Amino acid sequence: MYFAALLARTEDGWEASDTELDDVETLSDLTDLARDASVDEDTVLVFIEQEDAWFGVVRVDGEDDPRIFVSDATAAARSSYGEILLTDELLGREPGAEDTIAALEELVGLDGTEDGEPDTTPDNKSDSDSDTDTDTDSDDPDDDDGFDADAVPAGPLGDTLVLADLGLPEAELLMLRTDALAEIADALGAAEVLETVR
């Protein structure tokens, strides 16, 4: 079960509204949704929570790039809404890396050779062996440039200071688990307005 809400900061405090994410397919869509709810380009927070699994916070300040925190990246990766937040930048990989890897896997066969008969001369065999060694190296979990570049790390990911100046320090954010959004709203002084939309 998912819950999503917007909290927009105003001169009089926070205004809350629940939101549907059916039409949100990218982080850009989510950012636009937040900016539409902004009052005088002030801070807007987007909360997304999958019950007992993970939660995410996206902070949008005017035209600045959104700041993102995800409580459990592995759990979020199994969610269509979580995938919106797990951008290439957040995961520390080159944009389009996943597409590039898929294309390479299509071009190269399982034996590491392209279409055609494999060479069996000693020199080429040696080259083939070194190719195999290279493939083995790419499977090394310590090799960030290998084929597992799109792997999602376990645990919290993103900007752990996203709410620090609003009343929720990094250490407390990292400790949140279940019913996290209620605790976040309480720290921000927005518990009552959030409760009206839950």
Coordinates of C-alpha atoms in Angstrom, one line a residue:
M1 CA 0.0 0.0 0.0
Y2 CA 1.3 3.4 -1.0
F3 CA 0.8 6.9 0.4
A4 CA 2.0 10.0 -1.3
A5 CA 1.6 13.6 -0.1
L6 CA 2.9 17.1 -0.9
L7 CA 3.9 19.6 1.8
A8 CA 4.3 23.1 0.6
R9 CA 5.9 25.7 2.9
T10 CA 4.1 29.1 3.2
E11 CA 4.4 32.2 5.3
D12 CA 1.8 30.7 7.6
G13 CA 3.3 27.3 7.9
W14 CA 2.9 24.1 5.9
E15 CA 0.1 23.2 3.6
A16 CA -0.5 19.5 2.9
S17 CA -2.3 17.8 0.0
D18 CA -2.4 14.1 -1.0
T19 CA -1.4 13.4 -4.5
E20 CA -1.9 10.7 -7.1
L21 CA 1.2 9.4 -8.9
D22 CA -0.7 7.6 -11.7
D23 CA 0.5 10.1 -14.3
V24 CA 4.0 10.5 -12.9
E25 CA 6.5 8.5 -14.9
T26 CA 9.8 10.4 -14.3
L27 CA 11.5 12.5 -11.7
S28 CA 10.9 15.5 -13.9
D29 CA 7.2 14.8 -13.7
L30 CA 7.4 14.6 -10.0
T31 CA 9.4 17.8 -9.8
D32 CA 6.9 19.7 -12.0
L33 CA 4.1 18.5 -9.7
A34 CA 6.0 19.9 -6.7
R35 CA 6.6 23.2 -8.4
D36 CA 3.0 23.6 -9.3
A37 CA 2.1 23.3 -5.5
S38 CA 4.8 25.8 -4.5
V39 CA 3.9 29.1 -3.0
D40 CA 6.2 31.9 -4.2
E41 CA 8.8 29.2 -5.2
D42 CA 9.2 28.2 -1.5
T43 CA 10.1 24.7 -0.4
V44 CA 7.9 21.8 -1.4
L45 CA 8.4 18.2 -0.1
V46 CA 7.0 15.2 -1.8
F47 CA 6.6 12.1 0.5
I48 CA 6.2 8.6 -0.9
E49 CA 5.8 5.7 1.4
Q50 CA 5.3 2.0 0.8
E51 CA 4.0 0.6 4.0
D52 CA 6.6 -1.3 6.0
A53 CA 9.0 -1.4 3.1
W54 CA 10.5 2.0 2.2
F55 CA 9.9 5.8 2.0
G56 CA 11.3 8.6 -0.1
V57 CA 11.5 12.3 0.2
V58 CA 12.0 14.7 -2.7
R59 CA 12.7 18.3 -1.8
V60 CA 12.2 21.0 -4.4
D61 CA 13.4 24.6 -3.7
G62 CA 12.3 26.9 -6.5
E63 CA 14.2 26.1 -9.7
D64 CA 17.0 24.2 -8.0
D65 CA 17.6 20.6 -8.8
P66 CA 15.5 18.2 -6.6
R67 CA 17.1 16.7 -3.6
I68 CA 16.3 13.0 -3.0
F69 CA 16.5 10.6 0.0
V70 CA 15.4 7.0 -0.2
S71 CA 15.3 4.9 3.0
D72 CA 16.0 1.6 1.4
A73 CA 17.2 1.6 -2.2
T74 CA 16.9 -2.1 -2.7
A75 CA 13.2 -2.2 -1.6
A76 CA 12.5 1.0 -3.7
A77 CA 14.0 -0.6 -6.8
R78 CA 11.2 -3.3 -6.7
S79 CA 8.6 -0.5 -6.8
S80 CA 7.5 1.4 -9.9
Y81 CA 7.4 4.6 -7.8
G82 CA 10.8 3.8 -6.3
E83 CA 12.3 3.5 -9.7
I84 CA 11.3 7.2 -10.4
L85 CA 13.5 8.3 -7.5
L86 CA 16.5 6.0 -8.3
T87 CA 18.0 8.1 -11.0
D88 CA 21.4 7.4 -12.6
E89 CA 22.8 10.4 -10.7
L90 CA 21.5 9.1 -7.4
L91 CA 23.0 5.6 -8.1
G92 CA 26.3 7.1 -9.2
R93 CA 26.3 5.7 -12.6
E94 CA 26.6 7.3 -16.1
P95 CA 23.3 8.4 -17.6
G96 CA 22.1 5.7 -20.0
A97 CA 24.5 3.1 -18.6
E98 CA 21.8 0.5 -18.4
D99 CA 20.9 0.9 -22.1
T100 CA 24.6 0.7 -23.0
I101 CA 25.0 -2.5 -21.1
A102 CA 22.0 -4.1 -22.7
A103 CA 23.2 -3.1 -26.1
L104 CA 26.6 -4.6 -25.5
E105 CA 25.1 -7.9 -24.3
E106 CA 23.1 -8.1 -27.5
L107 CA 26.2 -7.6 -29.7
V108 CA 28.5 -10.0 -27.9
G109 CA 27.7 -13.7 -27.5
L110 CA 28.0 -15.7 -24.3
D111 CA 31.4 -16.9 -25.4
G112 CA 32.7 -13.3 -25.7
T113 CA 32.9 -13.4 -29.5
E114 CA 30.9 -11.8 -32.2
D115 CA 29.1 -13.7 -35.0
G116 CA 31.5 -15.9 -37.0
E117 CA 33.8 -18.8 -36.4
P118 CA 36.1 -18.4 -33.4
D119 CA 39.8 -18.2 -34.1
T120 CA 41.8 -21.2 -32.8
T121 CA 45.4 -20.1 -33.6
P122 CA 47.7 -19.9 -30.5
D123 CA 48.0 -16.1 -30.7
N124 CA 44.3 -15.6 -31.0
K125 CA 43.7 -18.3 -28.4
S126 CA 45.8 -16.3 -26.0
D127 CA 43.8 -13.2 -26.9
S128 CA 40.6 -15.1 -26.2
D129 CA 42.0 -16.2 -22.9
S130 CA 42.8 -12.6 -21.9
D131 CA 39.3 -11.6 -23.0
T132 CA 38.0 -14.2 -20.6
D133 CA 40.1 -12.8 -17.9
T134 CA 38.7 -9.4 -18.6
D135 CA 35.2 -10.8 -18.4
T136 CA 36.1 -12.3 -15.0
D137 CA 37.4 -9.0 -13.8
S138 CA 34.2 -7.3 -14.8
D139 CA 32.3 -9.7 -12.5
D140 CA 34.4 -8.6 -9.6
P141 CA 32.0 -6.8 -7.1
D142 CA 34.7 -4.3 -6.5
D143 CA 34.8 -3.3 -10.2
D144 CA 32.5 -0.3 -10.5
D145 CA 32.9 -0.4 -14.3
G146 CA 31.6 -4.0 -14.7
F147 CA 28.3 -5.3 -15.9
D148 CA 26.8 -4.9 -12.4
A149 CA 27.1 -1.1 -12.7
D150 CA 23.3 -0.8 -12.5
A151 CA 23.2 -2.7 -9.2
V152 CA 21.3 -0.9 -6.5
P153 CA 23.0 -0.7 -3.1
A154 CA 21.1 -1.8 0.0
G155 CA 20.1 0.6 2.7
P156 CA 19.6 4.4 2.6
L157 CA 20.6 6.4 -0.4
G158 CA 20.7 10.0 -1.4
D159 CA 20.8 13.3 0.5
T160 CA 20.7 12.5 4.2
L161 CA 20.7 16.3 5.0
V162 CA 17.6 16.9 2.9
L163 CA 15.6 17.8 6.0
A164 CA 18.3 18.9 8.4
D165 CA 17.6 22.7 8.1
L166 CA 13.8 22.0 8.5
G167 CA 14.2 20.3 11.9
L168 CA 15.1 16.7 11.2
P169 CA 18.9 16.0 11.6
E170 CA 20.7 13.3 9.5
A171 CA 21.0 10.9 12.4
E172 CA 17.2 10.9 13.1
L173 CA 16.3 10.6 9.4
L174 CA 18.5 7.5 9.1
M175 CA 16.8 5.9 12.1
L176 CA 13.2 6.2 10.7
R177 CA 11.6 3.0 9.6
T178 CA 7.8 2.4 9.9
D179 CA 5.3 5.3 9.8
A180 CA 8.3 7.6 8.9
L181 CA 6.2 10.3 7.2
A182 CA 4.3 11.0 10.4
E183 CA 7.5 11.4 12.3
I184 CA 9.0 13.6 9.6
A185 CA 5.9 15.8 9.6
D186 CA 6.0 16.0 13.4
A187 CA 9.6 17.2 13.3
L188 CA 8.7 19.8 10.7
G189 CA 5.7 21.0 12.7
A190 CA 3.3 19.8 10.1
A191 CA 1.8 16.7 11.7
E192 CA -1.7 18.2 11.9
V193 CA -1.9 19.3 8.3
L194 CA -0.5 16.0 7.1
E195 CA -3.1 14.1 9.2
T196 CA -5.9 15.9 7.4
V197 CA -4.9 14.3 4.1
R198 CA -4.2 10.7 5.3

